[in-house]
Short mmCIF file of C-alpha atoms in Angstrom, two decimals:
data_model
loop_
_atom_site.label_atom_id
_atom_site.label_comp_id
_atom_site.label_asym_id
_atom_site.label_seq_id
_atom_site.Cartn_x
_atom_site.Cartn_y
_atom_site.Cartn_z
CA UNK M 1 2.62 46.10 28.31
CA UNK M 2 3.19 47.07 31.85
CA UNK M 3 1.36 46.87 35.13
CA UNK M 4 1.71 49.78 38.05
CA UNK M 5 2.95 48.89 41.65
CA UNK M 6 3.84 51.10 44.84
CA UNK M 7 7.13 50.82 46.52
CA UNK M 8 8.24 52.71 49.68
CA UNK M 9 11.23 54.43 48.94
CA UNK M 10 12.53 56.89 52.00
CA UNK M 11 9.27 56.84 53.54
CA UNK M 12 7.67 57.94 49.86
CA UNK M 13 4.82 55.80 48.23
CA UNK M 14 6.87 55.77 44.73
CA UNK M 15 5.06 54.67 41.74
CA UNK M 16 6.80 51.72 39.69
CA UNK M 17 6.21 50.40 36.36
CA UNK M 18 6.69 46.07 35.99
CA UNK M 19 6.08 44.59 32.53
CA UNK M 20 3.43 42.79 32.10
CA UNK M 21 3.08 39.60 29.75
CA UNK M 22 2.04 39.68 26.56
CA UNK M 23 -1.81 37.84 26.66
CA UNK M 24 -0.49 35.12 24.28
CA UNK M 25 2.28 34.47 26.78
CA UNK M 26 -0.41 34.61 29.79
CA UNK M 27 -2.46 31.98 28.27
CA UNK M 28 -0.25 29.59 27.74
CA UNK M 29 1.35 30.15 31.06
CA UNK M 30 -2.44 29.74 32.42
CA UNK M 31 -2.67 26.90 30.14
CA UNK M 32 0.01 25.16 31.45
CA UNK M 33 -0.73 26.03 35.04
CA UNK M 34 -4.52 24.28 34.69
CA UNK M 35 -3.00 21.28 32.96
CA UNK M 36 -0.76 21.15 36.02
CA UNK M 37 -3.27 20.92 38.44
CA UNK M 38 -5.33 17.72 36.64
CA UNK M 39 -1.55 15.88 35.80
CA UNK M 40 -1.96 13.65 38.67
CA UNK M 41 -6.17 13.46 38.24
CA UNK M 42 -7.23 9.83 37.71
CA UNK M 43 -9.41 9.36 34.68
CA UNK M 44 -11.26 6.42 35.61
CA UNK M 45 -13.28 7.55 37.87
CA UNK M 46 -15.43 9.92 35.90
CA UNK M 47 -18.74 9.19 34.91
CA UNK M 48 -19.85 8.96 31.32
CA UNK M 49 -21.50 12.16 30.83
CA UNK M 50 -18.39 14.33 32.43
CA UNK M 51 -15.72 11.97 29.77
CA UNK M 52 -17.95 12.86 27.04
CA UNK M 53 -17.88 16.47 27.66
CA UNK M 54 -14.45 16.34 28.44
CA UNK M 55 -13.39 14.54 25.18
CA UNK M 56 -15.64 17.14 23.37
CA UNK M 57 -14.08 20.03 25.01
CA UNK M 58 -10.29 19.10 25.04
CA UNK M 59 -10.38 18.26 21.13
CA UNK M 60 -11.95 21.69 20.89
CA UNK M 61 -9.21 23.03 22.76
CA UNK M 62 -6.47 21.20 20.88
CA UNK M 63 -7.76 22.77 17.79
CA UNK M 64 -7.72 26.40 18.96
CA UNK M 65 -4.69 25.63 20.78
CA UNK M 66 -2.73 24.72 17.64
CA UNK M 67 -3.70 27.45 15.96
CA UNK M 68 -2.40 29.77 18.53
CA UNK M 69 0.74 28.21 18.12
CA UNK M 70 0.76 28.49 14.52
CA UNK M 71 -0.09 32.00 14.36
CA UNK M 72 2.82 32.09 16.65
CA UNK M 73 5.21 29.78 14.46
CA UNK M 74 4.45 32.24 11.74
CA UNK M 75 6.00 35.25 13.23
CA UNK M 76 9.18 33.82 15.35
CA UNK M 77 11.41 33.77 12.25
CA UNK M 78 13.83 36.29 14.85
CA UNK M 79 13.33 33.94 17.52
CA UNK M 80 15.48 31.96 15.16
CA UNK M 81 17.60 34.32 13.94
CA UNK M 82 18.37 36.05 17.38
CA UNK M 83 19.45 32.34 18.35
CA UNK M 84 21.59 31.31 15.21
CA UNK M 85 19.08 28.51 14.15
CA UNK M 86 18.46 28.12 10.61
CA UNK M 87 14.55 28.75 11.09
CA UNK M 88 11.42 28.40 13.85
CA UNK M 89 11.21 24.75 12.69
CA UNK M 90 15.01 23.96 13.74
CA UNK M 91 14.96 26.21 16.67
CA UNK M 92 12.06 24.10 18.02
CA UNK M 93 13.24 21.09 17.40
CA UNK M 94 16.69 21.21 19.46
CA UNK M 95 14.78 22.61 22.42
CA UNK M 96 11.74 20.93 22.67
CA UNK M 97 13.36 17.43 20.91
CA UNK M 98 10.76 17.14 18.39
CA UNK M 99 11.69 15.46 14.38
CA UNK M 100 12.00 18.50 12.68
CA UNK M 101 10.35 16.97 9.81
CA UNK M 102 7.07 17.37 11.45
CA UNK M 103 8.41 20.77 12.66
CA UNK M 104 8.96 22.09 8.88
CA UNK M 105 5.78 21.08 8.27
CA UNK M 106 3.87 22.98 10.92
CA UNK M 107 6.42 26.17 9.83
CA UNK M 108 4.88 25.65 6.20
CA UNK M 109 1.04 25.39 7.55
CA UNK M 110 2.24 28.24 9.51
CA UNK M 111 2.90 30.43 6.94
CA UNK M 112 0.35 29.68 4.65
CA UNK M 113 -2.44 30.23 6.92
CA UNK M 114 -0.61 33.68 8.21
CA UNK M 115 -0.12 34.97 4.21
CA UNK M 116 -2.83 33.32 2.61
CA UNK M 117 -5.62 31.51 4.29
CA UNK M 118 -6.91 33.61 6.80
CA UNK M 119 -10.41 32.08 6.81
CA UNK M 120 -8.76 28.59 7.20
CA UNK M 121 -6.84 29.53 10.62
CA UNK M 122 -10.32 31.20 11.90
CA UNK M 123 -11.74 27.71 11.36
CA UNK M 124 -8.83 26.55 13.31
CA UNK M 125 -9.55 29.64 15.78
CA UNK M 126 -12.99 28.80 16.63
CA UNK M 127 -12.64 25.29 17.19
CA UNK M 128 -13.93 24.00 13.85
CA UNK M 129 -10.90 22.92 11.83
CA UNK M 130 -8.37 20.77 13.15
CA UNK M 131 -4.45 20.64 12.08
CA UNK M 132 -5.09 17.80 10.04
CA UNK M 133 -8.24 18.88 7.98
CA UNK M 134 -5.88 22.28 7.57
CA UNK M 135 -2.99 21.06 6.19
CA UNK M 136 -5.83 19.04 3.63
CA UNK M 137 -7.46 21.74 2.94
CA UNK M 138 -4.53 24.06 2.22
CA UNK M 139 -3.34 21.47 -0.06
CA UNK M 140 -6.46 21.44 -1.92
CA UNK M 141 -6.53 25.49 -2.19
CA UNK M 142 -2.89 25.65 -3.56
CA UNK M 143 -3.60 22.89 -5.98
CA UNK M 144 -6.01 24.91 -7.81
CA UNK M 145 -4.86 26.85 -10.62
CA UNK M 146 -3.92 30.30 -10.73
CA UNK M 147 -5.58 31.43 -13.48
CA UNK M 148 -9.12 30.38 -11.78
CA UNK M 149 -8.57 33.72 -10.02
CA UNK M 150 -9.16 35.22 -6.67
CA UNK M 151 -12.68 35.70 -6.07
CA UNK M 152 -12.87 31.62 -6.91
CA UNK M 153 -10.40 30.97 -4.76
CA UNK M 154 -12.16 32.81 -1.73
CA UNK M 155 -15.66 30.85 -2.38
CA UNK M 156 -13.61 27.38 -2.48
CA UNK M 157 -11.41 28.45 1.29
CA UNK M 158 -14.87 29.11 2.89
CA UNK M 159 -16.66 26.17 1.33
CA UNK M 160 -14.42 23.66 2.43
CA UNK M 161 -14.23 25.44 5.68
CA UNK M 162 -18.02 24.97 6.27
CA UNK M 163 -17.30 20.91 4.82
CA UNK M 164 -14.93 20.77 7.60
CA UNK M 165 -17.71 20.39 10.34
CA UNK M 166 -18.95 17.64 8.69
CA UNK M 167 -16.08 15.60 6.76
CA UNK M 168 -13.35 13.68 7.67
CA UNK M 169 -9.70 14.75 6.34
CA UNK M 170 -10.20 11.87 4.25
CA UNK M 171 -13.35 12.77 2.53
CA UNK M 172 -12.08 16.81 2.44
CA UNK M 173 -9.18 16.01 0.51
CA UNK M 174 -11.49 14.29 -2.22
CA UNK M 175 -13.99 16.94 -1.74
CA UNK M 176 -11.01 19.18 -2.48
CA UNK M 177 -10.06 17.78 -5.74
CA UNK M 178 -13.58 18.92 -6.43
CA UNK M 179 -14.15 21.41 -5.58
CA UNK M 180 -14.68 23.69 -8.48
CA UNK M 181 -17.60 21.80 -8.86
CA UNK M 182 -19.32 23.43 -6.27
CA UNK M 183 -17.90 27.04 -6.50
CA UNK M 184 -16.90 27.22 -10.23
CA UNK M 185 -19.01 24.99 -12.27
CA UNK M 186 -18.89 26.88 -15.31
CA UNK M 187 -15.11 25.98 -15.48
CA UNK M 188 -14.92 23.25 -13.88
CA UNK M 189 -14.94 20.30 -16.39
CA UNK M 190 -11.89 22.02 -18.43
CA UNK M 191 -10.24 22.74 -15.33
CA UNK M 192 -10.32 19.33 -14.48
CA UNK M 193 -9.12 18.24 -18.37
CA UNK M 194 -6.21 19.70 -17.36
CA UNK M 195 -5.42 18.69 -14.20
CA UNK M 196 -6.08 15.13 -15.54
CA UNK M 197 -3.82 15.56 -18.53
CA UNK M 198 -0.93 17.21 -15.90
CA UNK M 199 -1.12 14.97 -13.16
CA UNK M 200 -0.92 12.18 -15.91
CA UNK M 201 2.43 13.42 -17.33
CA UNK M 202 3.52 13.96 -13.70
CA UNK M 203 2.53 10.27 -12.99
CA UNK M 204 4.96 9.15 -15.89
CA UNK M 205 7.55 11.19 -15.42
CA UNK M 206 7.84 9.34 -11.57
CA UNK M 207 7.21 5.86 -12.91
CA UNK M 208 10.02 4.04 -11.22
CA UNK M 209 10.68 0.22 -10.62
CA UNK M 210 13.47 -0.97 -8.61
CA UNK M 211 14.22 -5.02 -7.80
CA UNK M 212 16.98 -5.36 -5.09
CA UNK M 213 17.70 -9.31 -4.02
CA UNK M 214 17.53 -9.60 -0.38
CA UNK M 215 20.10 -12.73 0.00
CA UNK M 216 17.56 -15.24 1.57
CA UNK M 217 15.83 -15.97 -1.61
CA UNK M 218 13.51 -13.31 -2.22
CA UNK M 219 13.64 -10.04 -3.72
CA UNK M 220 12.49 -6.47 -2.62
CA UNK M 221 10.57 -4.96 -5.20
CA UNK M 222 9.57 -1.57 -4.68
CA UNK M 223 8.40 1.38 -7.34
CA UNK M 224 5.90 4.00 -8.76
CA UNK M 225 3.03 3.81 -10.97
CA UNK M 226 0.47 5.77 -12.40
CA UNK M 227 -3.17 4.99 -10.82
CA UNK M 228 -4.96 3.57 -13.68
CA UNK M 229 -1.80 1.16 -14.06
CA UNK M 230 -2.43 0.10 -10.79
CA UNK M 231 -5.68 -0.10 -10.39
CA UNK M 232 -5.35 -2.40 -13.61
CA UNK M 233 -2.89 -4.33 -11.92
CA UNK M 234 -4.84 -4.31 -8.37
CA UNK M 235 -7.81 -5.84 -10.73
CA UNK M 236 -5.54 -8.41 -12.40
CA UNK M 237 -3.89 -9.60 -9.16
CA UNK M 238 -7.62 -9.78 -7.09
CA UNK M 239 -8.68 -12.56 -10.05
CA UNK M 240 -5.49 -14.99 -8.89
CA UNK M 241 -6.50 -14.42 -4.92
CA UNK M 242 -7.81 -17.60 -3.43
CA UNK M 243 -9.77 -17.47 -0.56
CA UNK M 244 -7.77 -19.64 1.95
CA UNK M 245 -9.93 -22.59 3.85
CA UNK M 246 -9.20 -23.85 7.41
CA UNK M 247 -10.13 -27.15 6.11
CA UNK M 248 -7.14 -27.22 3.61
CA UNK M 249 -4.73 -27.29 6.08
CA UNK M 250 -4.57 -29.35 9.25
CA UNK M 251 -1.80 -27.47 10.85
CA UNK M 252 -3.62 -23.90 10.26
CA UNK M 253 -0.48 -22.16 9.02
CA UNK M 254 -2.33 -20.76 6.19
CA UNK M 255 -5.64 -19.43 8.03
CA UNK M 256 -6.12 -15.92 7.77
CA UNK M 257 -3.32 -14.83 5.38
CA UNK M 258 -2.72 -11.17 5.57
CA UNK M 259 -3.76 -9.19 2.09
CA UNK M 260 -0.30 -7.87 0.93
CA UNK M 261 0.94 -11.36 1.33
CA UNK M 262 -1.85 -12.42 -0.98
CA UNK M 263 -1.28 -9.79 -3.33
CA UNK M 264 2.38 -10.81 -3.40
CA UNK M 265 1.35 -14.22 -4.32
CA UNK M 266 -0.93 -13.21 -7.10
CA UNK M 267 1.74 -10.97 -8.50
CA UNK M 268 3.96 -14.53 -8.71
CA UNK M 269 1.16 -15.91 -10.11
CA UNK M 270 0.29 -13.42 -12.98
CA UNK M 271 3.81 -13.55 -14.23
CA UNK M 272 3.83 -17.58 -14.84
CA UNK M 273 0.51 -17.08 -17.07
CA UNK M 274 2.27 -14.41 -19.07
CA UNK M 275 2.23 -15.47 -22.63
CA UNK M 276 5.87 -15.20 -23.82
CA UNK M 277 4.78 -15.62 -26.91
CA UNK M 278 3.31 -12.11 -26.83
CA UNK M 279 6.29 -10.46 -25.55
CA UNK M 280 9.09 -8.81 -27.15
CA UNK M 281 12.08 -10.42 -28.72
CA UNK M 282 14.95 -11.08 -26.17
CA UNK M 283 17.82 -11.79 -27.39
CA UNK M 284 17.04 -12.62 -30.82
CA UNK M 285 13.99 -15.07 -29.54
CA UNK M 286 11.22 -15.43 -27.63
CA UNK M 287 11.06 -14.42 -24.06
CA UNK M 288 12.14 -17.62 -22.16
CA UNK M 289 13.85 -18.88 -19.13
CA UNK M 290 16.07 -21.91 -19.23
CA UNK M 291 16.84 -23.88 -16.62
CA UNK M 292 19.42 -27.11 -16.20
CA UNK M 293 19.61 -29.49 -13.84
CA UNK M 294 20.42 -33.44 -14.26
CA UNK M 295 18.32 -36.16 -14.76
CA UNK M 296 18.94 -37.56 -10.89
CA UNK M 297 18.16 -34.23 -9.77
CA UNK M 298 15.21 -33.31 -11.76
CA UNK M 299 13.80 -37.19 -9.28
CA UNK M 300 15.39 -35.42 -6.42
CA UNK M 301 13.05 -33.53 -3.65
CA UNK M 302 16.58 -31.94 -2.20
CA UNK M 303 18.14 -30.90 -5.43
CA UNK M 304 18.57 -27.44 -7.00
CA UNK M 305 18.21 -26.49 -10.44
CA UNK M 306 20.63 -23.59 -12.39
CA UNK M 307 19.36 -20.66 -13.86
CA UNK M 308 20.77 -20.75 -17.62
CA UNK M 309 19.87 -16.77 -18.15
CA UNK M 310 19.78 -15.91 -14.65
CA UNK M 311 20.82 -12.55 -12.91
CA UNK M 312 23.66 -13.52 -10.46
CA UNK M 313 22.52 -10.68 -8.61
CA UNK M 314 18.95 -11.62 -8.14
CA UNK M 315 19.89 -15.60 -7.02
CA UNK M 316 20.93 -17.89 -9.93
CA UNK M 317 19.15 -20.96 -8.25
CA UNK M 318 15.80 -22.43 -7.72
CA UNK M 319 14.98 -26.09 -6.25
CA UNK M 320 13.66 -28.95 -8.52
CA UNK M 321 10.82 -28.82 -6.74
CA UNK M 322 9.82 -25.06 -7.89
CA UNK M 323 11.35 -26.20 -11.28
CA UNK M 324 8.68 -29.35 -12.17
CA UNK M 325 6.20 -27.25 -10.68
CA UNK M 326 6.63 -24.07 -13.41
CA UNK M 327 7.35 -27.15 -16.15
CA UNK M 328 3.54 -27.67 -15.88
CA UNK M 329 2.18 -24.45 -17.63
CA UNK M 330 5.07 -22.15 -17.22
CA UNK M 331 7.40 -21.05 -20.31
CA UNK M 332 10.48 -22.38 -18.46
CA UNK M 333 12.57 -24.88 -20.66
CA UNK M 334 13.97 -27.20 -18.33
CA UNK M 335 17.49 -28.32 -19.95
CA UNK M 336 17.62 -32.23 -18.17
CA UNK M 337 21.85 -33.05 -18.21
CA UNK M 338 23.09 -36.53 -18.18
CA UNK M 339 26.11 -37.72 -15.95
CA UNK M 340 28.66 -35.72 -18.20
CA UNK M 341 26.90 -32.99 -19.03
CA UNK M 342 25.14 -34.25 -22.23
CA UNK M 343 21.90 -32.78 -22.87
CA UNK M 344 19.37 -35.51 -22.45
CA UNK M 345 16.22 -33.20 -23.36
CA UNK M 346 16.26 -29.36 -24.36
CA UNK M 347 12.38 -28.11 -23.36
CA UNK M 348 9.10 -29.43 -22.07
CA UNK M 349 7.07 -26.38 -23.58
CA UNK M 350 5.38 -28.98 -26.14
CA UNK M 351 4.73 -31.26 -23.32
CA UNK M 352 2.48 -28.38 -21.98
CA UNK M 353 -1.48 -28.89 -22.54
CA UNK M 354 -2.56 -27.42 -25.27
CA UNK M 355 -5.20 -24.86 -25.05
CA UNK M 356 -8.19 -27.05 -26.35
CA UNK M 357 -7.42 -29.75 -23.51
CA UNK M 358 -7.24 -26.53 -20.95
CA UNK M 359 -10.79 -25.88 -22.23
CA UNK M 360 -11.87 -29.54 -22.03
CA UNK M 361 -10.55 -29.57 -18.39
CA UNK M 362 -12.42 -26.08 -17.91
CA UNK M 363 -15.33 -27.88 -18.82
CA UNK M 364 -15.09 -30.74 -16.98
CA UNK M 365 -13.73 -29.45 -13.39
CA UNK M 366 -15.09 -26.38 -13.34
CA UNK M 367 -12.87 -24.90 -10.62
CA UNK M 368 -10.19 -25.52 -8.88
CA UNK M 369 -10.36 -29.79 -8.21
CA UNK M 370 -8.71 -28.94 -4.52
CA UNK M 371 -11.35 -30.68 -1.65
CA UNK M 372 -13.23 -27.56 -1.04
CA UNK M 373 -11.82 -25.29 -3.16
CA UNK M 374 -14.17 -22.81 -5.17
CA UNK M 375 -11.91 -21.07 -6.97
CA UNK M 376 -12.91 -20.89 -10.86
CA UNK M 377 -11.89 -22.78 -13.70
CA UNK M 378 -10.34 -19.47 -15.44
CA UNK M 379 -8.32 -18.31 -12.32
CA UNK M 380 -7.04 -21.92 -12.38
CA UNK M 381 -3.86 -23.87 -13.64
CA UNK M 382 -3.26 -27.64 -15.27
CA UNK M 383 -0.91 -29.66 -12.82
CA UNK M 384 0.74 -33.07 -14.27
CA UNK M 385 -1.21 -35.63 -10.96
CA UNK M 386 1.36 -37.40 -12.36
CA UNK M 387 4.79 -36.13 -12.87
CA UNK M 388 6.61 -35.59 -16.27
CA UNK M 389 9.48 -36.54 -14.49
CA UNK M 390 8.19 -39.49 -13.21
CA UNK M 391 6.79 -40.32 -16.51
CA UNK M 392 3.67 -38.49 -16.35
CA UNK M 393 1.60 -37.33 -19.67
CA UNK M 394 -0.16 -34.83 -21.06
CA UNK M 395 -3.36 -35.67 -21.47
CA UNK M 396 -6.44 -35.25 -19.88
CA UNK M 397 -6.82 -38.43 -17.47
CA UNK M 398 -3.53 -37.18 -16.04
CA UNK M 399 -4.38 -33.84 -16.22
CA UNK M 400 -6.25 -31.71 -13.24
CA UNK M 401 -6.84 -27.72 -12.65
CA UNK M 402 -5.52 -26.38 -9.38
CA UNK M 403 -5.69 -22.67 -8.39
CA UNK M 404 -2.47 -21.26 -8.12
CA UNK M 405 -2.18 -22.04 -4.13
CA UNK M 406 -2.96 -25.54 -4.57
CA UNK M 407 -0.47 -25.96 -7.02
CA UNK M 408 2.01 -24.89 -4.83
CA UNK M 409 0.73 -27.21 -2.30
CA UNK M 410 0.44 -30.18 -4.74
CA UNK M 411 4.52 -29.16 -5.74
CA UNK M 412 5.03 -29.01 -1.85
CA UNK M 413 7.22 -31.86 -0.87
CA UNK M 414 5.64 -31.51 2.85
CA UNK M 415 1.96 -32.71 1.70
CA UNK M 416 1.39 -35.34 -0.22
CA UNK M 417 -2.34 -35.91 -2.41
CA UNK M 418 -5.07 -38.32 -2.79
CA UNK M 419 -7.43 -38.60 -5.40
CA UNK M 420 -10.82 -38.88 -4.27
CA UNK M 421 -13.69 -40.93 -5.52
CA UNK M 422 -15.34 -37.34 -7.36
CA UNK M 423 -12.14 -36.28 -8.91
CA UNK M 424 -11.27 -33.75 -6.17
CA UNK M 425 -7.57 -34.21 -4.66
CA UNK M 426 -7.41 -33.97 -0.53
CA UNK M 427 -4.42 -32.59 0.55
CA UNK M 428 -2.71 -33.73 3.81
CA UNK M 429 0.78 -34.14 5.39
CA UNK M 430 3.18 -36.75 5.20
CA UNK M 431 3.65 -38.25 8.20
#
């Protein structure tokens, strides 16, 4: 486009011809100018009213604002190519230092909304739908299945378009899983069969579990499940969380312990009340860990025990301490050595109570025998008050049911426990 101006050229008004901008260039150059002129404005001092218009009206010039550069994004591919960049995204990102991950994915809203969703980037446009709702609602479209067919596809764009003015991204993108519900009920429910039935096989076809040992005495485990496996699993590992009490711990390092850390614990805790008994063969036998470690040891609060069938790679030790504590309900079969190497006793699993004294002990303690602990009898485990080691048996005088925190505390060489008058056990440090 070009603008007309009048030059003097040997004493002749001469008529010139100067480009003029393009009106998407203009506005962002008047964009830019205006922002310029409020860089150095102090926010504070503006009353309520004139932030809450201004909040209103800046997000609703964000939104058209990305849009325009969108609709931009979409047709620079020779911006690119003029420049010997691999694409807009990369372009962008070595002159304006942006990740180009977030780049590629603006190029891809880009050109959906320029080839596809037209009614989406109006939305955008006018204010309505921001970059995040559009790259949800997008998704949503493009999920659907072909075969639902155009006219389908056009009612579900504008619907979720119009649910944009009242949802979050959030709630769109389960709206959009739904969304042939609303536009397409008489196909809906199959539609949905078989979406089920594909993102099932898609959900076991990523199933991964990986367990790398960090050196420090943990292990990173890390993988992918299908949903209803984990929401089993979320269900299973909520029954062994304990609420933590203030009162439990003088020193307070154990107030307000942070969920995954929970979770983590209850995941330790599910897999000592797996029934090996129930589990595949290994080896020719039941599924069992065996651990050794000598008689003077096994007395020892500083001693470690050996894993017999451990995985050098995931740490082939644990501490006596850890190893009288699983003896109590665990399937670990502790393998006690004598001074040259003798075994001296192969297994405590028949020194573990037998499932009619757990129910007795269900039925007498009701929950978790900790001072102020209201964790149920069922979440709970049967701890030795005194020992095996130390000569303890297993009955039920000697027998008490901790929650699976308490246990650890009452295995905790820090603490040390009193029995109190009512049966409960107070907790405190040793001093």
């Amino acid at each position: 486009m070009n603008s007309t101006s009048m030059v003097v050229s040997g004493g002749a008004v001469v008529a010139q011809l100067m480009p003029r901008p393009h009106p998407i260039t203009a506005c962002a150059d008047r964009v830019s100018a205006v922002l310029a002129e409020v860089a150095a404005v102090p926010a504070v001092y503006m009353s309520a009213e004139d932030k809450r218009a201004a909040l209103l009206a800046l997000t609703d010039g964000e939104r058209r604002l990305a849009e325009l550069r969108l609709r931009v994004i979409a047709v620079s591919a020779d911006v690119a190519d003029a420049d010997g960049a691999r694409d807009v995204a990369a372009w962008l990102a070595s002159r304006t230092q942006a990740d180009s991950a977030g780049l590629r994915a603006d190029q891809a809203l880009a050109n959906a909304l320029d080839c596809r969703w037209a009614r989406v980037r109006s939305g955008m446009a006018a204010g309505v739908v921001s970059a995040e709702q559009a790259r949800v609602i997008v998704a949503g479209l493009e999920a659907l299945p072909a075969r639902v067919g155009p006219e389908v596809l056009a009612r579900a764009e504008e619907q979720l378009v119009a649910y944009a003015r009242e949802f979050r991204p959030s709630e769109l993108r389960r709206l959009a899983r739904h969304i042939l519900d609303v536009v397409a009920p008489e196909i809906a429910e199959a539609e949905e069969a078989k979406r089920m039935e594909d993102e099932e096989r898609h959900a076991r076809e990523k199933c991964r579990l990986s367990l790398r040992a960090l050196g420090e005495g943990s292990t990173r485990l890390s993988g992918v499940i299908p949903d209803a496996d984990a929401a089993r699993l979320r269900t299973y590992l909520e029954a062994f969380t304990s609420p933590r009490k203030a009162d439990d711990d003088v020193s307070g390092e154990e107030d307000r312990i942070p969920y995954p850390r929970k979770l983590g614990q209850a995941f330790c805790a599910l897999l000592e009340h797996l029934d090996p008994e129930r589990l595949p063969a290994h080896g020719g036998d039941a599924t069992t860990v065996m651990v050794t470690l000598s008689l003077e040891s096994l007395k020892t609060d500083l001693a470690t025990a050996g894993l017999l069938d451990g995985d050098l790679s995931c740490g082939d030790n644990l501490s006596a301490t850890q190893a009288r504590r699983l003896a109590c309900n665990a399937k670990i079969i502790p393998v006690v050595l004598g001074g040259k190497g003798e075994i001296l006793d192969l297994g405590r699993t028949r020194r573990l109570f037998t499932p009619a004294q757990r129910k007795a002990m269900r039925l007498r303690d009701k929950r978790c025998r900790a001072e102020g602990c209201s964790i149920p009898a069922t979440w709970c485990e049967a701890h030795h008050q005194q020992p095996w080691s130390q000569g303890g048996k297993t009955d039920l005088d000697d027998g008490v049911l901790l929650c699976s925190w308490h246990h650890h505390r009452a295995h905790d060489r820090r603490f040390a426990a009193d029995k109190l008058p009512n049966g409960d056990i107070r907790f405190h440090r040793r001093r």
